[in-house]
Amino acid sequence: MTTAKLFLHGVPDSPAIWRPLLGALDLADTPVAVPALPGFTGPLPAGFSATKEAYADWAVGEAEALFAAHGPIDIVGHDWGALIAQRVAMLRPDLLRSWAISNAVIDPDYRGHRLARIWNTPVIGEISMALSKPAKLAEGLAAQGMPADIAAEEAAQWANRDKRRAILKLYRSAKGLSFEHDWARDIAQLPANGTLVWGAGDPYVELSVAQRFAANTGTPLAVIEGAGHWAIAERPAEVAAALRDFWSRL
């Protein structure tokens, strides 16, 4: 039976970001789940704290549901979805056949990008959110390589106040993007069947971060040239080829 796949998006995205890659992968005969992070495409669920631990627990639940129906799964994450996917792999390796992540990694030495530091700062983060308008966001995302139609769709969701609140809570639960004192301590718990796929020109999480992680852990790294942070949508054929090659060797 074809291995089920779970795709987890990041910030400020939604499941729409996966469309180009899913098209390139042609998973018509494969069970696939592409959920939205809670609060990102609708209201925050009652009682959901929107911390990194809450999102990790939610993702474990998504993985458990797929596992119950189809057996061990392949989990794929991008940006915050990559960090959450790695955390799922640390906590519940029994649910997975493999993990693959793109353009974010749990690394003890990474200290976050400028925007993460802004969002991590009370008051300043709220002001930044209030000043960030959908049209400008769409323009900025497209300028960084995201397909224009997806950039417009993602930006339109920015009007969702719960989404902006969730992002602030998420980044603050990680002190911007610092994992040195918690999740990074469990890197040794990651199962061996993992891979990194990286847009070479990422301005948020530089290629050197991925190279350091790959060297320290022995995790294979596929570099996507001519792509930035959103390589999964900017160069979907190349990312799909890297994933197919990885899955074919399991």
PDB file of C-alpha atoms in Angstrom:
ATOM      1  CA  MET A   1       0.000   0.000   0.000  1.00  0.00           C
ATOM      2  CA  THR A   2       1.227   3.506  -0.821  1.00  0.00           C
ATOM      3  CA  THR A   3       2.497   5.334   2.251  1.00  0.00           C
ATOM      4  CA  ALA A   4       0.176   8.084   3.499  1.00  0.00           C
ATOM      5  CA  LYS A   5       1.533  11.636   3.525  1.00  0.00           C
ATOM      6  CA  LEU A   6       0.979  14.474   6.007  1.00  0.00           C
ATOM      7  CA  PHE A   7       1.954  17.991   4.856  1.00  0.00           C
ATOM      8  CA  LEU A   8       2.311  20.792   7.429  1.00  0.00           C
ATOM      9  CA  HIS A   9       2.539  24.416   6.280  1.00  0.00           C
ATOM     10  CA  GLY A  10       4.262  27.319   8.014  1.00  0.00           C
ATOM     11  CA  VAL A  11       3.894  31.051   8.672  1.00  0.00           C
ATOM     12  CA  PRO A  12       2.195  33.095   7.265  1.00  0.00           C
ATOM     13  CA  ASP A  13       0.882  30.366   5.016  1.00  0.00           C
ATOM     14  CA  SER A  14      -2.024  27.957   4.675  1.00  0.00           C
ATOM     15  CA  PRO A  15      -2.505  24.616   2.888  1.00  0.00           C
ATOM     16  CA  ALA A  16      -2.564  26.584  -0.385  1.00  0.00           C
ATOM     17  CA  ILE A  17       1.239  26.768  -0.291  1.00  0.00           C
ATOM     18  CA  TRP A  18       1.415  23.025  -1.030  1.00  0.00           C
ATOM     19  CA  ARG A  19      -0.589  23.118  -4.282  1.00  0.00           C
ATOM     20  CA  PRO A  20       2.371  23.398  -6.696  1.00  0.00           C
ATOM     21  CA  LEU A  21       4.295  20.604  -4.984  1.00  0.00           C
ATOM     22  CA  LEU A  22       1.278  18.308  -4.692  1.00  0.00           C
ATOM     23  CA  GLY A  23       0.680  18.781  -8.395  1.00  0.00           C
ATOM     24  CA  ALA A  24       4.299  17.911  -9.170  1.00  0.00           C
ATOM     25  CA  LEU A  25       4.244  14.849  -6.910  1.00  0.00           C
ATOM     26  CA  ASP A  26       1.056  13.422  -8.492  1.00  0.00           C
ATOM     27  CA  LEU A  27      -0.158  11.584  -5.385  1.00  0.00           C
ATOM     28  CA  ALA A  28      -3.518  10.573  -6.846  1.00  0.00           C
ATOM     29  CA  ASP A  29      -3.339   7.045  -5.414  1.00  0.00           C
ATOM     30  CA  THR A  30      -1.857   8.087  -2.079  1.00  0.00           C
ATOM     31  CA  PRO A  31      -3.733   9.013   1.112  1.00  0.00           C
ATOM     32  CA  VAL A  32      -2.804  12.675   1.707  1.00  0.00           C
ATOM     33  CA  ALA A  33      -3.658  15.074   4.521  1.00  0.00           C
ATOM     34  CA  VAL A  34      -2.946  18.802   4.144  1.00  0.00           C
ATOM     35  CA  PRO A  35      -4.500  20.403   7.234  1.00  0.00           C
ATOM     36  CA  ALA A  36      -4.450  24.054   8.179  1.00  0.00           C
ATOM     37  CA  LEU A  37      -2.700  24.940  11.415  1.00  0.00           C
ATOM     38  CA  PRO A  38      -5.437  25.798  13.943  1.00  0.00           C
ATOM     39  CA  GLY A  39      -6.383  29.466  13.720  1.00  0.00           C
ATOM     40  CA  PHE A  40      -4.713  30.044  10.357  1.00  0.00           C
ATOM     41  CA  THR A  41      -7.735  29.719   8.069  1.00  0.00           C
ATOM     42  CA  GLY A  42     -10.503  30.158  10.626  1.00  0.00           C
ATOM     43  CA  PRO A  43     -11.126  30.996  14.271  1.00  0.00           C
ATOM     44  CA  LEU A  44      -8.775  29.673  16.932  1.00  0.00           C
ATOM     45  CA  PRO A  45     -10.396  26.636  18.569  1.00  0.00           C
ATOM     46  CA  ALA A  46     -11.721  27.306  22.055  1.00  0.00           C
ATOM     47  CA  GLY A  47      -9.032  26.686  24.633  1.00  0.00           C
ATOM     48  CA  PHE A  48      -6.242  26.305  22.068  1.00  0.00           C
ATOM     49  CA  SER A  49      -3.158  28.119  23.396  1.00  0.00           C
ATOM     50  CA  ALA A  50      -1.370  28.462  20.017  1.00  0.00           C
ATOM     51  CA  THR A  51       2.014  27.696  21.597  1.00  0.00           C
ATOM     52  CA  LYS A  52       4.573  25.558  19.834  1.00  0.00           C
ATOM     53  CA  GLU A  53       3.713  22.706  22.190  1.00  0.00           C
ATOM     54  CA  ALA A  54       0.014  23.040  21.384  1.00  0.00           C
ATOM     55  CA  TYR A  55       0.720  22.913  17.654  1.00  0.00           C
ATOM     56  CA  ALA A  56       3.025  19.912  18.127  1.00  0.00           C
ATOM     57  CA  ASP A  57       0.334  18.083  20.088  1.00  0.00           C
ATOM     58  CA  TRP A  58      -2.228  18.938  17.404  1.00  0.00           C
ATOM     59  CA  ALA A  59       0.108  17.595  14.705  1.00  0.00           C
ATOM     60  CA  VAL A  60       0.664  14.383  16.665  1.00  0.00           C
ATOM     61  CA  GLY A  61      -3.107  13.967  16.606  1.00  0.00           C
ATOM     62  CA  GLU A  62      -3.184  14.466  12.838  1.00  0.00           C
ATOM     63  CA  ALA A  63      -0.395  11.886  12.446  1.00  0.00           C
ATOM     64  CA  GLU A  64      -2.173   9.435  14.767  1.00  0.00           C
ATOM     65  CA  ALA A  65      -5.345   9.653  12.670  1.00  0.00           C
ATOM     66  CA  LEU A  66      -3.464   8.920   9.443  1.00  0.00           C
ATOM     67  CA  PHE A  67      -1.484   6.135  11.109  1.00  0.00           C
ATOM     68  CA  ALA A  68      -4.669   4.504  12.418  1.00  0.00           C
ATOM     69  CA  ALA A  69      -6.089   4.375   8.902  1.00  0.00           C
ATOM     70  CA  HIS A  70      -2.983   3.637   6.844  1.00  0.00           C
ATOM     71  CA  GLY A  71      -0.012   2.631   9.014  1.00  0.00           C
ATOM     72  CA  PRO A  72       3.322   4.495   9.275  1.00  0.00           C
ATOM     73  CA  ILE A  73       3.284   7.792   7.391  1.00  0.00           C
ATOM     74  CA  ASP A  74       5.655  10.193   5.647  1.00  0.00           C
ATOM     75  CA  ILE A  75       5.486  13.641   7.267  1.00  0.00           C
ATOM     76  CA  VAL A  76       6.563  16.712   5.283  1.00  0.00           C
ATOM     77  CA  GLY A  77       6.885  20.214   6.728  1.00  0.00           C
ATOM     78  CA  HIS A  78       7.852  23.692   5.572  1.00  0.00           C
ATOM     79  CA  ASP A  79       8.863  26.673   7.737  1.00  0.00           C
ATOM     80  CA  TRP A  80       7.046  26.336  11.089  1.00  0.00           C
ATOM     81  CA  GLY A  81       5.484  23.174   9.682  1.00  0.00           C
ATOM     82  CA  ALA A  82       9.020  21.804   9.376  1.00  0.00           C
ATOM     83  CA  LEU A  83       9.759  22.546  13.035  1.00  0.00           C
ATOM     84  CA  ILE A  84       6.471  20.964  14.097  1.00  0.00           C
ATOM     85  CA  ALA A  85       7.080  17.939  11.854  1.00  0.00           C
ATOM     86  CA  GLN A  86      10.481  17.418  13.444  1.00  0.00           C
ATOM     87  CA  ARG A  87       8.925  17.654  16.885  1.00  0.00           C
ATOM     88  CA  VAL A  88       6.355  15.019  15.928  1.00  0.00           C
ATOM     89  CA  ALA A  89       9.218  12.809  14.755  1.00  0.00           C
ATOM     90  CA  MET A  90      10.986  13.280  18.102  1.00  0.00           C
ATOM     91  CA  LEU A  91       7.878  12.565  20.169  1.00  0.00           C
ATOM     92  CA  ARG A  92       6.242   9.814  18.126  1.00  0.00           C
ATOM     93  CA  PRO A  93       8.704   8.072  15.795  1.00  0.00           C
ATOM     94  CA  ASP A  94       6.418   5.030  15.949  1.00  0.00           C
ATOM     95  CA  LEU A  95       3.903   6.862  13.739  1.00  0.00           C
ATOM     96  CA  LEU A  96       6.342   7.608  10.921  1.00  0.00           C
ATOM     97  CA  ARG A  97       8.070   5.911   8.055  1.00  0.00           C
ATOM     98  CA  SER A  98      10.007   9.121   7.345  1.00  0.00           C
ATOM     99  CA  TRP A  99      10.229  12.869   7.865  1.00  0.00           C
ATOM    100  CA  ALA A 100      11.205  15.527   5.316  1.00  0.00           C
ATOM    101  CA  ILE A 101      11.486  19.238   6.030  1.00  0.00           C
ATOM    102  CA  SER A 102      12.064  22.367   3.991  1.00  0.00           C
ATOM    103  CA  ASN A 103      13.636  25.704   4.939  1.00  0.00           C
ATOM    104  CA  ALA A 104      13.449  25.474   8.728  1.00  0.00           C
ATOM    105  CA  VAL A 105      15.135  23.141  11.173  1.00  0.00           C
ATOM    106  CA  ILE A 106      15.374  22.724  14.938  1.00  0.00           C
ATOM    107  CA  ASP A 107      18.881  23.988  15.549  1.00  0.00           C
ATOM    108  CA  PRO A 108      20.426  24.972  18.912  1.00  0.00           C
ATOM    109  CA  ASP A 109      22.475  27.809  17.404  1.00  0.00           C
ATOM    110  CA  TYR A 110      19.819  29.493  15.241  1.00  0.00           C
ATOM    111  CA  ARG A 111      18.472  32.702  16.769  1.00  0.00           C
ATOM    112  CA  GLY A 112      15.675  33.639  14.431  1.00  0.00           C
ATOM    113  CA  HIS A 113      15.253  36.158  11.624  1.00  0.00           C
ATOM    114  CA  ARG A 114      14.462  39.858  12.044  1.00  0.00           C
ATOM    115  CA  LEU A 115      10.697  39.478  11.676  1.00  0.00           C
ATOM    116  CA  ALA A 116      10.648  36.658  14.239  1.00  0.00           C
ATOM    117  CA  ARG A 117      12.396  38.939  16.723  1.00  0.00           C
ATOM    118  CA  ILE A 118       9.875  41.702  16.043  1.00  0.00           C
ATOM    119  CA  TRP A 119       6.904  39.361  16.554  1.00  0.00           C
ATOM    120  CA  ASN A 120       8.506  38.056  19.730  1.00  0.00           C
ATOM    121  CA  THR A 121       8.515  41.551  21.254  1.00  0.00           C
ATOM    122  CA  PRO A 122       5.341  42.644  23.093  1.00  0.00           C
ATOM    123  CA  VAL A 123       3.657  45.777  21.729  1.00  0.00           C
ATOM    124  CA  ILE A 124       6.142  46.049  18.847  1.00  0.00           C
ATOM    125  CA  GLY A 125       4.839  42.743  17.473  1.00  0.00           C
ATOM    126  CA  GLU A 126       1.247  43.956  17.692  1.00  0.00           C
ATOM    127  CA  ILE A 127       2.142  47.219  15.971  1.00  0.00           C
ATOM    128  CA  SER A 128       3.944  45.328  13.211  1.00  0.00           C
ATOM    129  CA  MET A 129       0.881  43.135  12.673  1.00  0.00           C
ATOM    130  CA  ALA A 130      -1.420  46.161  12.568  1.00  0.00           C
ATOM    131  CA  LEU A 131       0.758  47.929  10.005  1.00  0.00           C
ATOM    132  CA  SER A 132       1.103  44.866   7.773  1.00  0.00           C
ATOM    133  CA  LYS A 133      -1.594  45.149   5.119  1.00  0.00           C
ATOM    134  CA  PRO A 134      -2.756  42.257   2.883  1.00  0.00           C
ATOM    135  CA  ALA A 135      -1.889  43.979  -0.405  1.00  0.00           C
ATOM    136  CA  LYS A 136       1.626  44.738   0.759  1.00  0.00           C
ATOM    137  CA  LEU A 137       2.036  41.210   2.105  1.00  0.00           C
ATOM    138  CA  ALA A 138       0.952  39.719  -1.231  1.00  0.00           C
ATOM    139  CA  GLU A 139       3.429  41.936  -3.037  1.00  0.00           C
ATOM    140  CA  GLY A 140       6.245  40.943  -0.696  1.00  0.00           C
ATOM    141  CA  LEU A 141       5.534  37.216  -0.879  1.00  0.00           C
ATOM    142  CA  ALA A 142       5.397  37.277  -4.670  1.00  0.00           C
ATOM    143  CA  ALA A 143       8.661  39.231  -4.799  1.00  0.00           C
ATOM    144  CA  GLN A 144      10.275  36.402  -2.824  1.00  0.00           C
ATOM    145  CA  GLY A 145       9.234  33.751  -5.311  1.00  0.00           C
ATOM    146  CA  MET A 146       5.804  32.650  -4.149  1.00  0.00           C
ATOM    147  CA  PRO A 147       3.403  32.226  -7.101  1.00  0.00           C
ATOM    148  CA  ALA A 148       1.298  35.375  -7.325  1.00  0.00           C
ATOM    149  CA  ASP A 149      -2.061  33.607  -7.043  1.00  0.00           C
ATOM    150  CA  ILE A 150      -1.004  31.806  -3.858  1.00  0.00           C
ATOM    151  CA  ALA A 151       0.540  34.998  -2.464  1.00  0.00           C
ATOM    152  CA  ALA A 152      -2.776  36.799  -2.978  1.00  0.00           C
ATOM    153  CA  GLU A 153      -4.707  33.956  -1.344  1.00  0.00           C
ATOM    154  CA  GLU A 154      -2.366  33.827   1.653  1.00  0.00           C
ATOM    155  CA  ALA A 155      -2.433  37.592   2.054  1.00  0.00           C
ATOM    156  CA  ALA A 156      -6.233  37.688   1.996  1.00  0.00           C
ATOM    157  CA  GLN A 157      -6.246  35.508   5.120  1.00  0.00           C
ATOM    158  CA  TRP A 158      -4.251  38.191   6.942  1.00  0.00           C
ATOM    159  CA  ALA A 159      -7.562  39.870   7.719  1.00  0.00           C
ATOM    160  CA  ASN A 160      -8.217  36.963  10.108  1.00  0.00           C
ATOM    161  CA  ARG A 161      -7.406  38.498  13.493  1.00  0.00           C
ATOM    162  CA  ASP A 162      -7.076  35.043  15.048  1.00  0.00           C
ATOM    163  CA  LYS A 163      -4.352  34.171  12.562  1.00  0.00           C
ATOM    164  CA  ARG A 164      -2.294  37.186  13.551  1.00  0.00           C
ATOM    165  CA  ARG A 165      -2.873  36.433  17.241  1.00  0.00           C
ATOM    166  CA  ALA A 166      -1.868  32.797  16.734  1.00  0.00           C
ATOM    167  CA  ILE A 167       1.368  33.774  14.992  1.00  0.00           C
ATOM    168  CA  LEU A 168       2.359  36.110  17.835  1.00  0.00           C
ATOM    169  CA  LYS A 169       1.602  33.429  20.439  1.00  0.00           C
ATOM    170  CA  LEU A 170       3.525  30.819  18.454  1.00  0.00           C
ATOM    171  CA  TYR A 171       6.665  32.922  18.038  1.00  0.00           C
ATOM    172  CA  ARG A 172       6.610  34.079  21.642  1.00  0.00           C
ATOM    173  CA  SER A 173       6.321  30.497  22.878  1.00  0.00           C
ATOM    174  CA  ALA A 174       9.598  29.870  21.032  1.00  0.00           C
ATOM    175  CA  LYS A 175      11.246  33.117  22.192  1.00  0.00           C
ATOM    176  CA  GLY A 176      11.378  34.222  18.567  1.00  0.00           C
ATOM    177  CA  LEU A 177      12.903  31.067  17.155  1.00  0.00           C
ATOM    178  CA  SER A 178      15.208  29.777  19.858  1.00  0.00           C
ATOM    179  CA  PHE A 179      15.126  26.059  20.625  1.00  0.00           C
ATOM    180  CA  GLU A 180      18.436  25.729  22.430  1.00  0.00           C
ATOM    181  CA  HIS A 181      16.898  24.983  25.815  1.00  0.00           C
ATOM    182  CA  ASP A 182      14.024  22.705  24.825  1.00  0.00           C
ATOM    183  CA  TRP A 183      13.315  21.057  21.477  1.00  0.00           C
ATOM    184  CA  ALA A 184      16.940  21.135  20.298  1.00  0.00           C
ATOM    185  CA  ARG A 185      17.926  19.008  23.289  1.00  0.00           C
ATOM    186  CA  ASP A 186      15.958  16.134  21.744  1.00  0.00           C
ATOM    187  CA  ILE A 187      17.620  16.135  18.320  1.00  0.00           C
ATOM    188  CA  ALA A 188      19.176  12.756  19.128  1.00  0.00           C
ATOM    189  CA  GLN A 189      15.637  11.346  19.342  1.00  0.00           C
ATOM    190  CA  LEU A 190      14.956  12.055  15.663  1.00  0.00           C
ATOM    191  CA  PRO A 191      14.559   8.826  13.699  1.00  0.00           C
ATOM    192  CA  ALA A 192      17.189   8.240  11.050  1.00  0.00           C
ATOM    193  CA  ASN A 193      14.823   8.296   8.062  1.00  0.00           C
ATOM    194  CA  GLY A 194      14.830  12.046   7.512  1.00  0.00           C
ATOM    195  CA  THR A 195      15.927  14.547   4.888  1.00  0.00           C
ATOM    196  CA  LEU A 196      16.289  18.294   4.348  1.00  0.00           C
ATOM    197  CA  VAL A 197      15.218  20.087   1.155  1.00  0.00           C
ATOM    198  CA  TRP A 198      16.399  23.703   1.009  1.00  0.00           C
ATOM    199  CA  GLY A 199      15.986  26.724  -1.218  1.00  0.00           C
ATOM    200  CA  ALA A 200      19.566  27.945  -1.600  1.00  0.00           C
ATOM    201  CA  GLY A 201      18.702  31.648  -1.380  1.00  0.00           C
ATOM    202  CA  ASP A 202      16.540  31.602   1.751  1.00  0.00           C
ATOM    203  CA  PRO A 203      16.920  35.008   3.493  1.00  0.00           C
ATOM    204  CA  TYR A 204      15.188  33.826   6.681  1.00  0.00           C
ATOM    205  CA  VAL A 205      16.978  30.557   7.418  1.00  0.00           C
ATOM    206  CA  GLU A 206      20.227  30.583   5.496  1.00  0.00           C
ATOM    207  CA  LEU A 207      21.539  27.509   3.729  1.00  0.00           C
ATOM    208  CA  SER A 208      24.423  27.390   6.219  1.00  0.00           C
ATOM    209  CA  VAL A 209      21.929  26.454   8.966  1.00  0.00           C
ATOM    210  CA  ALA A 210      20.812  23.433   6.971  1.00  0.00           C
ATOM    211  CA  GLN A 211      24.390  22.514   6.120  1.00  0.00           C
ATOM    212  CA  ARG A 212      25.372  22.654   9.797  1.00  0.00           C
ATOM    213  CA  PHE A 213      22.432  20.463  10.811  1.00  0.00           C
ATOM    214  CA  ALA A 214      23.168  17.972   8.033  1.00  0.00           C
ATOM    215  CA  ALA A 215      26.830  17.771   9.023  1.00  0.00           C
ATOM    216  CA  ASN A 216      26.058  17.366  12.724  1.00  0.00           C
ATOM    217  CA  THR A 217      23.369  14.716  12.322  1.00  0.00           C
ATOM    218  CA  GLY A 218      24.219  12.928   9.077  1.00  0.00           C
ATOM    219  CA  THR A 219      20.865  13.934   7.587  1.00  0.00           C
ATOM    220  CA  PRO A 220      20.906  14.165   3.770  1.00  0.00           C
ATOM    221  CA  LEU A 221      20.424  17.644   2.297  1.00  0.00           C
ATOM    222  CA  ALA A 222      19.043  18.437  -1.155  1.00  0.00           C
ATOM    223  CA  VAL A 223      19.743  22.035  -2.197  1.00  0.00           C
ATOM    224  CA  ILE A 224      17.329  23.676  -4.627  1.00  0.00           C
ATOM    225  CA  GLU A 225      19.266  26.280  -6.593  1.00  0.00           C
ATOM    226  CA  GLY A 226      17.528  29.425  -7.802  1.00  0.00           C
ATOM    227  CA  ALA A 227      14.937  29.240  -5.034  1.00  0.00           C
ATOM    228  CA  GLY A 228      14.375  31.018  -1.745  1.00  0.00           C
ATOM    229  CA  HIS A 229      12.336  30.313   1.367  1.00  0.00           C
ATOM    230  CA  TRP A 230       9.292  29.070  -0.539  1.00  0.00           C
ATOM    231  CA  ALA A 231      11.156  26.573  -2.728  1.00  0.00           C
ATOM    232  CA  ILE A 232       8.241  24.141  -2.361  1.00  0.00           C
ATOM    233  CA  ALA A 233       6.101  26.510  -4.449  1.00  0.00           C
ATOM    234  CA  GLU A 234       8.821  28.268  -6.427  1.00  0.00           C
ATOM    235  CA  ARG A 235      10.590  25.130  -7.730  1.00  0.00           C
ATOM    236  CA  PRO A 236       8.024  22.361  -7.144  1.00  0.00           C
ATOM    237  CA  ALA A 237       9.399  20.004  -9.811  1.00  0.00           C
ATOM    238  CA  GLU A 238      12.872  20.030  -8.249  1.00  0.00           C
ATOM    239  CA  VAL A 239      11.510  19.606  -4.727  1.00  0.00           C
ATOM    240  CA  ALA A 240       9.252  16.770  -5.896  1.00  0.00           C
ATOM    241  CA  ALA A 241      12.216  15.037  -7.509  1.00  0.00           C
ATOM    242  CA  ALA A 242      14.196  15.302  -4.265  1.00  0.00           C
ATOM    243  CA  LEU A 243      11.326  13.869  -2.237  1.00  0.00           C
ATOM    244  CA  ARG A 244      10.662  11.032  -4.669  1.00  0.00           C
ATOM    245  CA  ASP A 245      14.335  10.124  -4.615  1.00  0.00           C
ATOM    246  CA  PHE A 246      14.331  10.135  -0.814  1.00  0.00           C
ATOM    247  CA  TRP A 247      11.155   8.052  -0.539  1.00  0.00           C
ATOM    248  CA  SER A 248      12.402   5.562  -3.142  1.00  0.00           C
ATOM    249  CA  ARG A 249      15.358   4.703  -0.899  1.00  0.00           C
ATOM    250  CA  LEU A 250      13.302   3.888   2.209  1.00  0.00           C
TER     251      LEU A 250
END
